[in-house]
Amino acid sequence: MSKPEKKHLPLFQYKGFNLITDMHDAEKLDKLYDTEIYESDIFIVTYPKSGTIWMQQIMSLIEAKGDFNATFNMTTADRVPWIEANGTIEKFASLSPPRIHVSHLPWNYMPKELRQKKGKIIYVSRNPKDVLVSFYHFHKFSNIFETPKDFNTFLEKFLNGNVFCSSWFDHIKGWYMHKDDFNILFLSYEEMIQDLRSSVKKICTFLDRKLSDEEIDNVEEHSQFHIMKNNSCANYRDVCPEIFDHDKGSFMRKGIVGDWKKHLTVEQNQKFDEVFQEKMRDVNIKFIWSN
Ligand code: A3P
């Protein structure tokens, strides 16, 4: 079978935030901002490569009370769609509750009623060095983005926020500094790696979902890396062949903490730390950098 044509999609700025031409639309995003929010609305929010697909899988399994069959034959993106994506954004206002979506948007571009503590948000963060490495590999296998010249070039772009979703620093700082405005649970990729079961329980408590121990076992089982890697409904393997070149990589790449150590030179790491210290000096978020 011949390979589908590559579909490179340039970035555009929506109020200074980098989004993707053809996938996002400024006018629709303006409307989304004013959309009514229900108490039962749930949003997963992440910066790219922080474990979004993982949380989509967990969330849909929690909603199905751990019943894997209820999530089978439907991709994670269909089960928990991107609110800001063309195709979903137009439908959102007319959907019946419970509405469960995922987003990469900054805190101040999400529907404004969320700031009245309506609805619930789960923000998943990941240490930014692993985000950088995962994002770099993602650019190599995703046709929509320009392939980076080399790792160093991509590092510069990442630190300057010249990538899809702009600056990691601004994203996390924005959400963290405004956390008291929202009904929000912060979870980290690393704590999920260390103790997935506790993270699942935290989510259930936050969302007021009552699952038995056995149901939680099932959620845990089907959200493990090696299980998701072999589940084409949870690994983007079968979706959008024009977007991903599966000969060049995999969405479920390594799924570990600390892979950055294999990628950053001593100088690159020093540069990263300098920028990190400067940009994060006004927030006190602790990161787990290695296992
Ligand atoms: P790596 O590229 O470091 O392997 P996102 O969905 O936000 O784009 O995040 C993708 C990253 O999350 C990838 O990281 C992917 O492997 C990792 N990931 C997805 N599911 C996971 C799981 N069940 N356990 C651990 N890591 C997972």
XYZ file of C-alpha atoms and ligand atoms in Angstrom, residues 48-54 126 134 189 193 223-225 228 251-255, ligand 1:
47
model
C 2.052 18.473 24.600
C 3.994 15.337 25.442
C 3.081 15.372 29.112
C 1.008 12.183 29.067
C -2.189 13.482 27.465
C -3.089 10.227 25.739
C -2.417 8.387 28.972
C 5.743 16.462 33.197
C 9.475 13.486 23.664
C 3.408 12.252 34.797
C 4.677 6.414 36.757
C -3.570 2.146 31.133
C -0.172 0.546 31.433
C 2.377 1.563 28.845
C -1.527 0.819 25.471
C 3.489 7.830 19.777
C 4.060 5.377 22.617
C 7.828 5.829 22.443
C 9.483 4.981 25.784
C 7.163 6.060 28.565
P 7.723 9.488 25.445
O 7.839 10.085 24.081
O 8.726 10.057 26.408
O 7.734 8.002 25.442
P 1.191 13.118 24.966
O 0.058 12.177 24.891
O 0.951 14.278 25.873
O 1.653 13.525 23.615
O 2.397 12.349 25.690
C 3.076 11.303 25.039
C 4.107 10.767 26.005
O 3.438 10.055 27.051
C 5.065 9.787 25.334
O 6.307 9.922 26.033
C 4.369 8.469 25.634
O 5.203 7.340 25.544
C 3.941 8.722 27.090
N 2.874 7.808 27.529
C 1.677 7.588 26.955
N 1.015 6.620 27.611
C 1.803 6.237 28.636
C 1.680 5.243 29.668
N 0.623 4.455 29.764
N 2.696 5.128 30.553
C 3.789 5.920 30.469
N 3.978 6.841 29.504
C 2.992 7.001 28.593
